[in-house]
């Protein structure tokens, strides 16, 4: 570990926090006139006592299931995004997938929050491994000219349908992200159910 990392780790340690609290107490004694002329020694001594008596920080070596799973999900997401290039998809599709990936990465960064409910991790997993790739695959397997052409005045082209699905997915994931941040289990369940109903087992409406 680099020196700067050690310094930062100590600054956030229990020993430094307790020592600093006692040192502040020493300063208070000085300001009220109880520490006398030796107040620097009193403040330093109180800090040292606090640092010595404070319990050591707990060492955490175990890796939670959520951390293992989110690590794999991040890898799966990176692979998926790498396949969504301008050579295969229109620029607006690539841009929307990039936005979705950003939301998903923000959610996955909160691995510990995801451990509080299996539903949270499941919905995010489904979005990365099912909902998003299923819609993209259905579009990618169409001839480009067909995908961009409307089949009737009132019918959307496959491209327009994909954009609509990506926008809907982005809105749903944004709600899920907000629910994860706030710990709102009910909102998460409601939005997860909506996404399953809309995307689960379905493909692009062609």
PDB file of N, CA and C in Angstrom, residues 19-32 35 42-43 46:
ATOM      1  N   UNK A  19      -9.094   9.622  18.887  1.00  0.00           N
ATOM      2  CA  UNK A  19      -8.018  10.520  19.326  1.00  0.00           C
ATOM      3  C   UNK A  19      -8.342  11.968  19.037  1.00  0.00           C
ATOM      4  N   UNK A  20      -8.899  12.242  17.868  1.00  0.00           N
ATOM      5  CA  UNK A  20      -9.257  13.620  17.507  1.00  0.00           C
ATOM      6  C   UNK A  20     -10.357  14.152  18.409  1.00  0.00           C
ATOM      7  N   UNK A  21     -11.320  13.292  18.747  1.00  0.00           N
ATOM      8  CA  UNK A  21     -12.412  13.729  19.623  1.00  0.00           C
ATOM      9  C   UNK A  21     -11.880  14.146  20.994  1.00  0.00           C
ATOM     10  N   UNK A  22     -10.945  13.337  21.549  1.00  0.00           N
ATOM     11  CA  UNK A  22     -10.367  13.693  22.851  1.00  0.00           C
ATOM     12  C   UNK A  22      -9.491  14.938  22.748  1.00  0.00           C
ATOM     13  N   UNK A  23      -8.788  15.069  21.626  1.00  0.00           N
ATOM     14  CA  UNK A  23      -7.951  16.259  21.434  1.00  0.00           C
ATOM     15  C   UNK A  23      -8.809  17.511  21.386  1.00  0.00           C
ATOM     16  N   UNK A  24      -9.958  17.411  20.728  1.00  0.00           N
ATOM     17  CA  UNK A  24     -10.872  18.561  20.685  1.00  0.00           C
ATOM     18  C   UNK A  24     -11.356  18.896  22.101  1.00  0.00           C
ATOM     19  N   UNK A  25     -11.589  17.826  22.880  1.00  0.00           N
ATOM     20  CA  UNK A  25     -11.957  18.051  24.269  1.00  0.00           C
ATOM     21  C   UNK A  25     -10.868  18.797  25.016  1.00  0.00           C
ATOM     22  N   UNK A  26      -9.600  18.477  24.716  1.00  0.00           N
ATOM     23  CA  UNK A  26      -8.479  19.190  25.325  1.00  0.00           C
ATOM     24  C   UNK A  26      -8.456  20.656  24.937  1.00  0.00           C
ATOM     25  N   UNK A  27      -8.794  20.956  23.686  1.00  0.00           N
ATOM     26  CA  UNK A  27      -8.855  22.346  23.242  1.00  0.00           C
ATOM     27  C   UNK A  27      -9.964  23.101  23.967  1.00  0.00           C
ATOM     28  N   UNK A  28     -11.070  22.421  24.187  1.00  0.00           N
ATOM     29  CA  UNK A  28     -12.170  23.047  24.919  1.00  0.00           C
ATOM     30  C   UNK A  28     -11.719  23.409  26.336  1.00  0.00           C
ATOM     31  N   UNK A  29     -10.982  22.468  26.966  1.00  0.00           N
ATOM     32  CA  UNK A  29     -10.454  22.747  28.307  1.00  0.00           C
ATOM     33  C   UNK A  29      -9.530  23.955  28.294  1.00  0.00           C
ATOM     34  N   UNK A  30      -8.729  24.083  27.245  1.00  0.00           N
ATOM     35  CA  UNK A  30      -7.827  25.236  27.124  1.00  0.00           C
ATOM     36  C   UNK A  30      -8.605  26.536  26.999  1.00  0.00           C
ATOM     37  N   UNK A  31      -9.660  26.522  26.163  1.00  0.00           N
ATOM     38  CA  UNK A  31     -10.431  27.747  25.930  1.00  0.00           C
ATOM     39  C   UNK A  31     -11.208  28.197  27.163  1.00  0.00           C
ATOM     40  N   UNK A  32     -11.548  27.242  28.015  1.00  0.00           N
ATOM     41  CA  UNK A  32     -12.269  27.633  29.246  1.00  0.00           C
ATOM     42  C   UNK A  32     -11.297  27.882  30.401  1.00  0.00           C
ATOM     43  N   UNK A  35      -6.757  24.125  31.103  1.00  0.00           N
ATOM     44  CA  UNK A  35      -5.589  23.353  30.688  1.00  0.00           C
ATOM     45  C   UNK A  35      -4.279  24.038  31.036  1.00  0.00           C
ATOM     46  N   UNK A  42      -1.352  18.682  26.864  1.00  0.00           N
ATOM     47  CA  UNK A  42      -2.628  18.058  27.242  1.00  0.00           C
ATOM     48  C   UNK A  42      -3.374  17.580  26.002  1.00  0.00           C
ATOM     49  N   UNK A  43      -3.441  18.452  24.981  1.00  0.00           N
ATOM     50  CA  UNK A  43      -4.152  18.086  23.739  1.00  0.00           C
ATOM     51  C   UNK A  43      -3.481  16.893  23.072  1.00  0.00           C
ATOM     52  N   UNK A  46      -4.070  13.722  25.180  1.00  0.00           N
ATOM     53  CA  UNK A  46      -5.420  13.192  25.034  1.00  0.00           C
ATOM     54  C   UNK A  46      -5.596  12.488  23.683  1.00  0.00           C
TER      55      UNK A  46
END
